[in-house]
Short mmCIF file of C-alpha atoms in Angstrom, two decimals:
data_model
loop_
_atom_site.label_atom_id
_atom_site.label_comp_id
_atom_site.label_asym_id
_atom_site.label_seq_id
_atom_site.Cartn_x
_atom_site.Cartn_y
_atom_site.Cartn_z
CA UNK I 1 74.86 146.88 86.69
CA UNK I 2 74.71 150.09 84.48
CA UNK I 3 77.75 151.41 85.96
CA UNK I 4 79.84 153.09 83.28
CA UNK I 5 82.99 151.93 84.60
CA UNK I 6 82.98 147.86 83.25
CA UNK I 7 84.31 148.06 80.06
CA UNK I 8 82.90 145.96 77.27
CA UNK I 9 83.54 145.40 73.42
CA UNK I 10 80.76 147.85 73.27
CA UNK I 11 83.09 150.86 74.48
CA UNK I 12 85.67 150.61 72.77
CA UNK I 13 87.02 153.54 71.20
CA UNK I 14 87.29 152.99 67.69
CA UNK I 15 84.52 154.18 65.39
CA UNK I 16 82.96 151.11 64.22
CA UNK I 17 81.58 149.23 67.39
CA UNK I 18 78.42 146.80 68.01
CA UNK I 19 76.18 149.49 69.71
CA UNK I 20 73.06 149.18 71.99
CA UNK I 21 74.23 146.31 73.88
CA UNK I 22 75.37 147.06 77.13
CA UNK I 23 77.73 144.86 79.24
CA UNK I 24 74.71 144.42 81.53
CA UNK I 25 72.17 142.94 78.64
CA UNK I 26 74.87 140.73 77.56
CA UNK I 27 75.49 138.99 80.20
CA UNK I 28 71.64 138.21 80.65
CA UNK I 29 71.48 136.87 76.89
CA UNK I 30 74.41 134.64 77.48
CA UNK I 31 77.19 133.80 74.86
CA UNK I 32 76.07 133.35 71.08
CA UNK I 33 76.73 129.80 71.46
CA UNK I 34 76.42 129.24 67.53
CA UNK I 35 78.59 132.05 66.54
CA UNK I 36 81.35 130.79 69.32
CA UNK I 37 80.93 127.24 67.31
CA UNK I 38 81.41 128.47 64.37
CA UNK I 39 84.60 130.46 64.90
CA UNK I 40 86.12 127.97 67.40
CA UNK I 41 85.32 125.24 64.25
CA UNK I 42 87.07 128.50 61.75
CA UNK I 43 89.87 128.34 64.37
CA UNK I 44 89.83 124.74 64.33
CA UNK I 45 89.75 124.52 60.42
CA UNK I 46 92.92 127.27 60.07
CA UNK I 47 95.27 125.79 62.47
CA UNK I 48 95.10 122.47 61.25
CA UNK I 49 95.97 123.63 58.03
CA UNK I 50 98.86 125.64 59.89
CA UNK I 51 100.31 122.83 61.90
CA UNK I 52 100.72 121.07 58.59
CA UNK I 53 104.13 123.12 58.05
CA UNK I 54 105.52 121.59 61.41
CA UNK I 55 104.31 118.06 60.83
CA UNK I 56 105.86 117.55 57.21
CA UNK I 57 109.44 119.37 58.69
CA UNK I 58 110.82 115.20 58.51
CA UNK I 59 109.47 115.17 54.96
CA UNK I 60 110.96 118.18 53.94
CA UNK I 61 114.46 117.85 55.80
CA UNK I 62 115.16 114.19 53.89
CA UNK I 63 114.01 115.03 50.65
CA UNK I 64 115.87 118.65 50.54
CA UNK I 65 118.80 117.53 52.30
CA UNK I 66 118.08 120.63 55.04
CA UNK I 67 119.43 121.23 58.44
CA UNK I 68 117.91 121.98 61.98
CA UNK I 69 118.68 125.62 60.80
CA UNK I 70 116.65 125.75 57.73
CA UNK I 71 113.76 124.23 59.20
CA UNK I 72 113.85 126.80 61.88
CA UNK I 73 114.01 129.42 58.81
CA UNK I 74 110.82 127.53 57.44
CA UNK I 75 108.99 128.22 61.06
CA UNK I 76 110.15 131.64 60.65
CA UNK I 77 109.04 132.35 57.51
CA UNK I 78 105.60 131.63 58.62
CA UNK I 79 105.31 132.81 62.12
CA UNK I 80 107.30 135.76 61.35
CA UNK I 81 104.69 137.21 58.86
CA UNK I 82 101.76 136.36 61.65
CA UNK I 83 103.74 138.27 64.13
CA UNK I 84 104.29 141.22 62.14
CA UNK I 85 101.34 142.09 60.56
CA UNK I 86 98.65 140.59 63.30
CA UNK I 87 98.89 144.28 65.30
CA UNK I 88 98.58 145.76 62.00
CA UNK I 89 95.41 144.71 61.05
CA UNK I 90 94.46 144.58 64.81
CA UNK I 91 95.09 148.26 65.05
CA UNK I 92 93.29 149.12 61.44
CA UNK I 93 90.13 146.72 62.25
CA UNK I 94 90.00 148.79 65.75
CA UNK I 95 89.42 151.46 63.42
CA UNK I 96 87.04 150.38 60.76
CA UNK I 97 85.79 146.69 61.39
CA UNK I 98 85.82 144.34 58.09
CA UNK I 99 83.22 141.18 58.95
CA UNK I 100 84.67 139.74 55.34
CA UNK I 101 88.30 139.94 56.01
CA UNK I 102 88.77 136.58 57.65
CA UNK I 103 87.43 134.57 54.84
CA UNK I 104 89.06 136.82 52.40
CA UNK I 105 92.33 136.45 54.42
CA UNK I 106 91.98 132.44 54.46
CA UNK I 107 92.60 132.68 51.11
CA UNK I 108 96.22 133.27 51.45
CA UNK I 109 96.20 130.08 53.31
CA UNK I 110 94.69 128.07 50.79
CA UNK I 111 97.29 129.57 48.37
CA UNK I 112 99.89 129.06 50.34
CA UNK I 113 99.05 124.78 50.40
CA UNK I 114 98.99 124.51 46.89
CA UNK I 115 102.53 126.26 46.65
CA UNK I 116 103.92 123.95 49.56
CA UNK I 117 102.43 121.17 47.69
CA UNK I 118 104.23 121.89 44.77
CA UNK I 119 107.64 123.94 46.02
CA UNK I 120 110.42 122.02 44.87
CA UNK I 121 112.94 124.35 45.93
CA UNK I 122 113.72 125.92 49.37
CA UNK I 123 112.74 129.35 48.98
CA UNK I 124 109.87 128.69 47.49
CA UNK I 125 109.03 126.40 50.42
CA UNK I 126 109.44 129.36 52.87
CA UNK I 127 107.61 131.90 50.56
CA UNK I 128 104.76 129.20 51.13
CA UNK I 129 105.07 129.45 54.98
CA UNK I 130 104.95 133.03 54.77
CA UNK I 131 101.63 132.84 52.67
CA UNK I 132 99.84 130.97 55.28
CA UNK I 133 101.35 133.03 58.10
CA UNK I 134 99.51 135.82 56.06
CA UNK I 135 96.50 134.14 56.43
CA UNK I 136 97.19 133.82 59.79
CA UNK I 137 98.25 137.40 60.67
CA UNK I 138 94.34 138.40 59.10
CA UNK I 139 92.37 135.15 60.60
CA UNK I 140 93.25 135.97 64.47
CA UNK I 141 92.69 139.65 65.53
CA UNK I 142 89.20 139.85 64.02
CA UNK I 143 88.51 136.42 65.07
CA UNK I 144 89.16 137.22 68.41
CA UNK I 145 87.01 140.06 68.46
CA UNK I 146 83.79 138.48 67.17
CA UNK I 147 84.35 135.56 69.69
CA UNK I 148 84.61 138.31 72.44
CA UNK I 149 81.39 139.94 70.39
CA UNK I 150 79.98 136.77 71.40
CA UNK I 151 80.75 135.72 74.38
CA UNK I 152 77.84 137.19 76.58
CA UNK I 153 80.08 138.79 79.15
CA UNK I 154 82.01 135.18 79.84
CA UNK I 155 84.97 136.94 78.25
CA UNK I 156 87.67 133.55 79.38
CA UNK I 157 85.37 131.22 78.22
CA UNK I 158 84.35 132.54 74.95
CA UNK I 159 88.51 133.16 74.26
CA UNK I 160 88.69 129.36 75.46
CA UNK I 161 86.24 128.27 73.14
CA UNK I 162 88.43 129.68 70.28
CA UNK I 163 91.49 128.61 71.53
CA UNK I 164 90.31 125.01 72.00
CA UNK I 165 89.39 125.33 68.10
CA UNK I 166 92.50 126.10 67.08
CA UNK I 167 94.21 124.04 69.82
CA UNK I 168 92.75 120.94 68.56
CA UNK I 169 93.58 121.74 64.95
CA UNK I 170 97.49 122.24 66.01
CA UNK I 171 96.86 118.61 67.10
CA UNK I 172 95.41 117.27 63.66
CA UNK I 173 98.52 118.41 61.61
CA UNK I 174 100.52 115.54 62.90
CA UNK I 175 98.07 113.09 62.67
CA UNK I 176 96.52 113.56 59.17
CA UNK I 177 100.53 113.99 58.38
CA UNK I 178 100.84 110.70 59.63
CA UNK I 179 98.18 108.75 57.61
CA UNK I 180 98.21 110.80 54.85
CA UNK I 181 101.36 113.20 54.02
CA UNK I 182 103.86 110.10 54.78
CA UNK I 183 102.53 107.80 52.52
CA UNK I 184 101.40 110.14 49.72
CA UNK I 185 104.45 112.60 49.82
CA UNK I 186 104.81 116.34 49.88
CA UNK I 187 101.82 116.63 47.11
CA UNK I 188 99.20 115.06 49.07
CA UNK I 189 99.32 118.66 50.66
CA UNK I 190 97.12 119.94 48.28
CA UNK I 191 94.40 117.68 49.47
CA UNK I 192 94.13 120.29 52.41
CA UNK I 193 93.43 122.83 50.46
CA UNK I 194 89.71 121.83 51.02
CA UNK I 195 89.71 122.30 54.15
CA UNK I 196 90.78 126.06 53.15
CA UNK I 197 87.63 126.31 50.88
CA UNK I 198 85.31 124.74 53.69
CA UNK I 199 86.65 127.64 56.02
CA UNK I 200 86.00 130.05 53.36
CA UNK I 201 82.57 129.29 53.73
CA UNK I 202 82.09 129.21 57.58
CA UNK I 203 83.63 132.52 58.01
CA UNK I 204 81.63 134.51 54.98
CA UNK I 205 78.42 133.30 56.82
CA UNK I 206 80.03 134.00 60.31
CA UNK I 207 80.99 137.56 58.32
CA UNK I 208 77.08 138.31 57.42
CA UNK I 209 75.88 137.69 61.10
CA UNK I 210 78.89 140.41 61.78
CA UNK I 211 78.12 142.52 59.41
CA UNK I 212 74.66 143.79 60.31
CA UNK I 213 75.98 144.56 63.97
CA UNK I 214 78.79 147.15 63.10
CA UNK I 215 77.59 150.56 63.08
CA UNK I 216 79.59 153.60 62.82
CA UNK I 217 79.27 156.65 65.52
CA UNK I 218 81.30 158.66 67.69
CA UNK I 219 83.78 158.00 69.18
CA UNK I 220 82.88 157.11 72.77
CA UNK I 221 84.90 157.80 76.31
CA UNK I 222 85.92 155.04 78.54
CA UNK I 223 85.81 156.42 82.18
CA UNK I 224 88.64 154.61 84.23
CA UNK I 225 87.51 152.83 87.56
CA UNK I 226 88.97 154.13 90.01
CA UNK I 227 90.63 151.07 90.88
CA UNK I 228 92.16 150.37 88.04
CA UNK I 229 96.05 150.56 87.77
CA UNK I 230 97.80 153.53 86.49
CA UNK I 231 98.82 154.05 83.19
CA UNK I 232 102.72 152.89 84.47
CA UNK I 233 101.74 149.89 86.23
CA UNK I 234 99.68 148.86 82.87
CA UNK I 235 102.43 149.42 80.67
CA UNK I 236 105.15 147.27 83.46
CA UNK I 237 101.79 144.45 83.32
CA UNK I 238 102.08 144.14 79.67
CA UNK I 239 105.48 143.51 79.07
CA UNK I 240 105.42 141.00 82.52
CA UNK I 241 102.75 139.33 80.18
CA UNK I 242 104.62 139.55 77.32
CA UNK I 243 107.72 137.76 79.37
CA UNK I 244 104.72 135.05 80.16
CA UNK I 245 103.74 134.52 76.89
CA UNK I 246 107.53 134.30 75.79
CA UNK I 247 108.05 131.82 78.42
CA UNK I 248 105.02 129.73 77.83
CA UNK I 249 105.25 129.69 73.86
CA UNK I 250 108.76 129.88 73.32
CA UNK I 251 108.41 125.73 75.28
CA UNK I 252 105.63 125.06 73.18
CA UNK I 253 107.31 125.83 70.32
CA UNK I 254 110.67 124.28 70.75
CA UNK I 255 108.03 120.70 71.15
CA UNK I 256 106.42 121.46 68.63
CA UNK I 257 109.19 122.00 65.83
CA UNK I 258 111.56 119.67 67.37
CA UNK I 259 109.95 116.37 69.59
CA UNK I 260 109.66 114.06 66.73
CA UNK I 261 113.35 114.81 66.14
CA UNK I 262 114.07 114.11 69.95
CA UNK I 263 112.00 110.87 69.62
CA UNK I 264 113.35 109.80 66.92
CA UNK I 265 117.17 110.77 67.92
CA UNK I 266 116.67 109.16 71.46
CA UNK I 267 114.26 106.24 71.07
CA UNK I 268 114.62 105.35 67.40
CA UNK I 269 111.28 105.40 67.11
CA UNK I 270 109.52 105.65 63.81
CA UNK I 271 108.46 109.16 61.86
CA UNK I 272 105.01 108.34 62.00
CA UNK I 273 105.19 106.95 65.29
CA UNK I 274 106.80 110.26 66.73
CA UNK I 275 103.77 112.19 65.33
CA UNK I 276 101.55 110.43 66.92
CA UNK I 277 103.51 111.15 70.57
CA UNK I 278 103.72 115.14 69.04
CA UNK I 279 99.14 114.67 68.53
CA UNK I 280 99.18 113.72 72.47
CA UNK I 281 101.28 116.77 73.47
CA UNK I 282 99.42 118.79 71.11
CA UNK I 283 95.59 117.26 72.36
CA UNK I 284 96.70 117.90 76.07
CA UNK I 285 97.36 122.06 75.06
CA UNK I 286 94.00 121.95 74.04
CA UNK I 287 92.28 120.49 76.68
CA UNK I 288 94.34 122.87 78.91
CA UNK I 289 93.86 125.43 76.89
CA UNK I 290 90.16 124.99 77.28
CA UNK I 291 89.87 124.84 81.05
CA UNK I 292 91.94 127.63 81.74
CA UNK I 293 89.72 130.68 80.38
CA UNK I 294 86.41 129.23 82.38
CA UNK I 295 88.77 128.95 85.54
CA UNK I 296 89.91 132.44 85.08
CA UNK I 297 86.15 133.97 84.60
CA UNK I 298 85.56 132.24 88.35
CA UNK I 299 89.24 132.41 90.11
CA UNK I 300 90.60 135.52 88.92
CA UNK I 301 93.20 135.34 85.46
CA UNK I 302 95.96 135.93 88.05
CA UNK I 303 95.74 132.46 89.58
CA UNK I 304 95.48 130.88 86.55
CA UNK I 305 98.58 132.60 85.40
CA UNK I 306 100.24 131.86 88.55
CA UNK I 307 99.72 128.29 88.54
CA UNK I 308 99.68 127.37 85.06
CA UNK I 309 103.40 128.59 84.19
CA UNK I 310 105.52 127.85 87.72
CA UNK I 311 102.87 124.77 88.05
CA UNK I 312 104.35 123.12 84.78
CA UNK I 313 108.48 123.74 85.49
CA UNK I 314 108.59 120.20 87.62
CA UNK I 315 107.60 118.36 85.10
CA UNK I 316 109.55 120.04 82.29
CA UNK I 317 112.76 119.73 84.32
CA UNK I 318 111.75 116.16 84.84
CA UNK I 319 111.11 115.83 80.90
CA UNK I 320 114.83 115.09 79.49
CA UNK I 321 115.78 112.48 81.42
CA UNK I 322 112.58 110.73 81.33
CA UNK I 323 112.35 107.33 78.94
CA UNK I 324 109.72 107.60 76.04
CA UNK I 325 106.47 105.88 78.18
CA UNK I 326 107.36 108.56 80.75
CA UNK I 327 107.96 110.99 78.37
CA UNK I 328 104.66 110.39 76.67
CA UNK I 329 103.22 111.12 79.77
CA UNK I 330 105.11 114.21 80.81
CA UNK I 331 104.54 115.96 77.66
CA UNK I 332 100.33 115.28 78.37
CA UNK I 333 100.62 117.22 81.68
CA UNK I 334 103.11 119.69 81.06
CA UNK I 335 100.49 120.29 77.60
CA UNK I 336 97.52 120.51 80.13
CA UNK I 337 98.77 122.87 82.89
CA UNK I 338 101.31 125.17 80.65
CA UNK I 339 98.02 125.68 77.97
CA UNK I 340 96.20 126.54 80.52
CA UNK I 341 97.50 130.14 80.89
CA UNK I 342 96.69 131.56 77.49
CA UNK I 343 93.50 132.82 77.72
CA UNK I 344 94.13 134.69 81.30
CA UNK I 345 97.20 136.18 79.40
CA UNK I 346 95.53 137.74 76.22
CA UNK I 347 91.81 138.14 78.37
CA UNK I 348 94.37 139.87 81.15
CA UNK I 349 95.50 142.24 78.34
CA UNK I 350 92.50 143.40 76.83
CA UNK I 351 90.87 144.27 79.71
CA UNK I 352 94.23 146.10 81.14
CA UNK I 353 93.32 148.18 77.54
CA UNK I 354 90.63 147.50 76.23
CA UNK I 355 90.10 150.89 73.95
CA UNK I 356 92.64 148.85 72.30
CA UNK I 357 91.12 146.09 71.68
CA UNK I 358 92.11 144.90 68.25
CA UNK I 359 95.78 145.74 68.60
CA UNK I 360 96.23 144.19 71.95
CA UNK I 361 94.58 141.30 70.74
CA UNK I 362 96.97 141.13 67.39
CA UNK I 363 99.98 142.15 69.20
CA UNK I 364 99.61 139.40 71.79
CA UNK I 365 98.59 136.41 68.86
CA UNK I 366 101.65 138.12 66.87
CA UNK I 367 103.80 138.36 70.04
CA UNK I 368 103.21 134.81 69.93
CA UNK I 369 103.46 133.67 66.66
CA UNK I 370 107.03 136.00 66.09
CA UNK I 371 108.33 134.20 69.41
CA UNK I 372 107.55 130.48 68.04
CA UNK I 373 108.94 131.15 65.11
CA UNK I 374 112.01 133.19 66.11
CA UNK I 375 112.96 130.66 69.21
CA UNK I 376 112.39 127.67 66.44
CA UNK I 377 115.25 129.15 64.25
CA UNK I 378 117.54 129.62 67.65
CA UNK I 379 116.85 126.40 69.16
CA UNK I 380 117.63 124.90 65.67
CA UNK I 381 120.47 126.73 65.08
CA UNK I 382 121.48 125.77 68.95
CA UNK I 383 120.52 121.95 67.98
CA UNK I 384 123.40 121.74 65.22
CA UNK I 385 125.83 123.00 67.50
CA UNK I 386 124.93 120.80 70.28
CA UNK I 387 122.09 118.33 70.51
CA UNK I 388 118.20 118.46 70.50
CA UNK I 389 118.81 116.57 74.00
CA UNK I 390 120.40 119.55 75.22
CA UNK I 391 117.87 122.27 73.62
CA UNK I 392 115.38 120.55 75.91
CA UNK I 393 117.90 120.86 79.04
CA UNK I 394 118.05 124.36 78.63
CA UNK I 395 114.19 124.98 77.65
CA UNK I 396 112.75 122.89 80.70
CA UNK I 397 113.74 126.24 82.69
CA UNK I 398 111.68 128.37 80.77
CA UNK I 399 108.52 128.33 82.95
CA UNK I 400 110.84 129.58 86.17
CA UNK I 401 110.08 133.10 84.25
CA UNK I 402 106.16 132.95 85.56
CA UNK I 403 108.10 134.21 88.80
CA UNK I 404 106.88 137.24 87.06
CA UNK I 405 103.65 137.57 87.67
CA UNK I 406 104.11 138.60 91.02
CA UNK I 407 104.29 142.03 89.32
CA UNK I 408 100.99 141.97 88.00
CA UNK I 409 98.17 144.19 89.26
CA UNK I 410 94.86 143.30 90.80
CA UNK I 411 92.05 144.04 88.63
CA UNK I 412 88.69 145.61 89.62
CA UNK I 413 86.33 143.00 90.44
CA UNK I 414 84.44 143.13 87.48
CA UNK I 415 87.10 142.83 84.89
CA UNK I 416 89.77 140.09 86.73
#
């Protein structure tokens, strides 16, 4: 068990680490079950706020006369700014750990809601976005590090934890948009700035159970096992990963921007009836989302990866020519098994470099972000040239792409 080959938080190689906890001793303490609360609720807190963008696109596209286009360019404007600056601060926090940053960062968010409340004009509106894609970009690497901090050695579970926090708050947005920002109008936004305060709060006092943990000393050596893959086969592994993720969020995201459009456009259904239909997408991802990190800890991440992206491309090829009961119920499982591959991805990462820790971890979150909000302006942009019925043609091949992972190399034992 002392073997110095498993490679934990505790070795990585940046010069602020958690020290005198050894792989071995966590695991036989068992995940911080308060602290994994607490951030997953953090997580839960900041996406909510962030899926508000998304959920108020019909609000903002009738009373600023925009097109498919623009609204991509508002999903841009926020994911873009996540995506860029997440490895950033990833790569400086591997370097010199800040416990207050994520509360400080939330502020940005908070910010940015009472300027989307009040924007009245469209660049305003996307310097908005961009403010709580700030908040974003500072929230998740450091985030993702304490829950790993606390996860006790169950390394897919913790991440699942977190992810099912922020999972479920991508789900709120169009729900509370629903009963609240359609019948109160684009100010009502404000109202959610609250919910920025309240995370404030959790994340300081998640920040001073940090704090006393980081201690600066040398900078330690991680010994390779001598199983692990060469340094080629982990750089061909991360960017088959990255093709995953692509593949995985670039669906997600053309669902999440665009379905109540589709709905609307090829049911008639209502707006607020089409959010509702976006919530049960959006509550399946987290359930799946959920499942798949604690299946990964037992079956291997591989499997999971393997089954979670091919296992959903039935279903979304089945998805466009479905009629709206069916395609209630396609969205639910294509939510629960695609979702299901997200923590095996970024886990799968930071162990392939894990004296990298912070960067991996922002680069992936900001791989993701940049690719939801740069396929949102395409498919948009694709949408006014054609139809949203055919975006969703094209996109239901996406998942063929987890042919990939065929190229992805076995782990040792201890780390898969």
């Amino acid at each position: 068990m002392n073997k110095p080959v498993v490679v934990s938080e505790e070795t990585l190689t940046e010069p602020v680490v958690v020290s005198d906890v050894s792989p071995a001793a966590a695991r036989a303490a068992g995940p911080a079950y308060i602290v994994l609360a607490g951030i997953s609720f953090s997580h839960f807190l900041n996406d909510t706020m962030q899926s508000l963008i998304a959920s108020v696109y019909p609000i903002l596209k009738d009373t600023y006369a925009l097109d498919f286009a623009q609204i991509g360019m508002i999903t841009l404007a926020f994911q873009f700014t996540a995506s860029l600056l997440q490895p950033v601060v990833g790569h400086y926090t591997d370097k010199k750990a800040q416990p207050y940053s994520l509360a400080i960062g939330m502020a940005s968010t908070f910010f940015g809601l009472l300027l989307l409340s009040a924007a009245h004009q469209y660049l305003v509106i996307l310097v908005a976005a961009a403010l709580v894609g700030l908040g974003s970009a500072v929230f998740h690497p450091e985030s993702a590090r304490i829950a790993r901090l606390a996860s006790g050695g169950r390394y897919g579970f913790a991440q699942s934890v977190f992810q099912l926090g922020g999972s479920f708050g991508t789900s709120m947005g169009p729900v509370l948009a629903a009963l609240i920002v359609v019948p109160f109008g684009q100010g009502s936004i404000a109202w959610f700035s609250s919910i920025a305060f309240l995370a404030i709060l959790v994340l300081w006092r998640i920040g001073r159970w940090y704090a006393p943990q980081i201690k600066a000393k040398k900078t330690a050596t991680v010994q390779a096992h001598p199983d692990a893959p060469s340094s080629r086969r982990v750089a061909l592994a991360l960017a088959v990963l990255v093709a995953l993720l692509f593949s995985k969020q670039l669906y997600v995201s053309s669902l999440s921007s665009y379905y109540i459009f589709y709905l609307i456009d090829r049911f008639g259904v209502s707006t607020q009836a089409a959010q509702i239909y976006l919530f049960l997408f959006l509550a399946a991802n987290a359930v799946g989302a959920f499942v798949g990190g604690p299946l990964g800890d037992r079956f291997g991440r591989k499997i999971v990866i393997w089954i979670s992206i091919l296992g959903a491309l039935p279903f979304t090829l089945a998805l466009p020519y479905a009629g709206l009961v069916a395609s209630a119920v396609l969205s639910v499982v294509i939510g629960l098994i695609i979702s299901s591959t997200t923590s095996s991805i970024i886990v799968f990462a930071q162990e392939l470099v894990p004296h990298r820790f912070g960067m991996i971890s922002g680069v992936f979150f900001g791989v993701a972000f940049g690719i939801g909000g740069l396929g949102a302006a395409v498919l948009g942009k694709l949408a006014d040239h054609t139809s949203i019925e055919f975006v969703y043609q094209v996109c239901a091949y996406l998942p063929a792409i987890g042919l990939l992972a065929v190229f992805l190399p076995k782990l040792p034992r201890h780390a898969r």
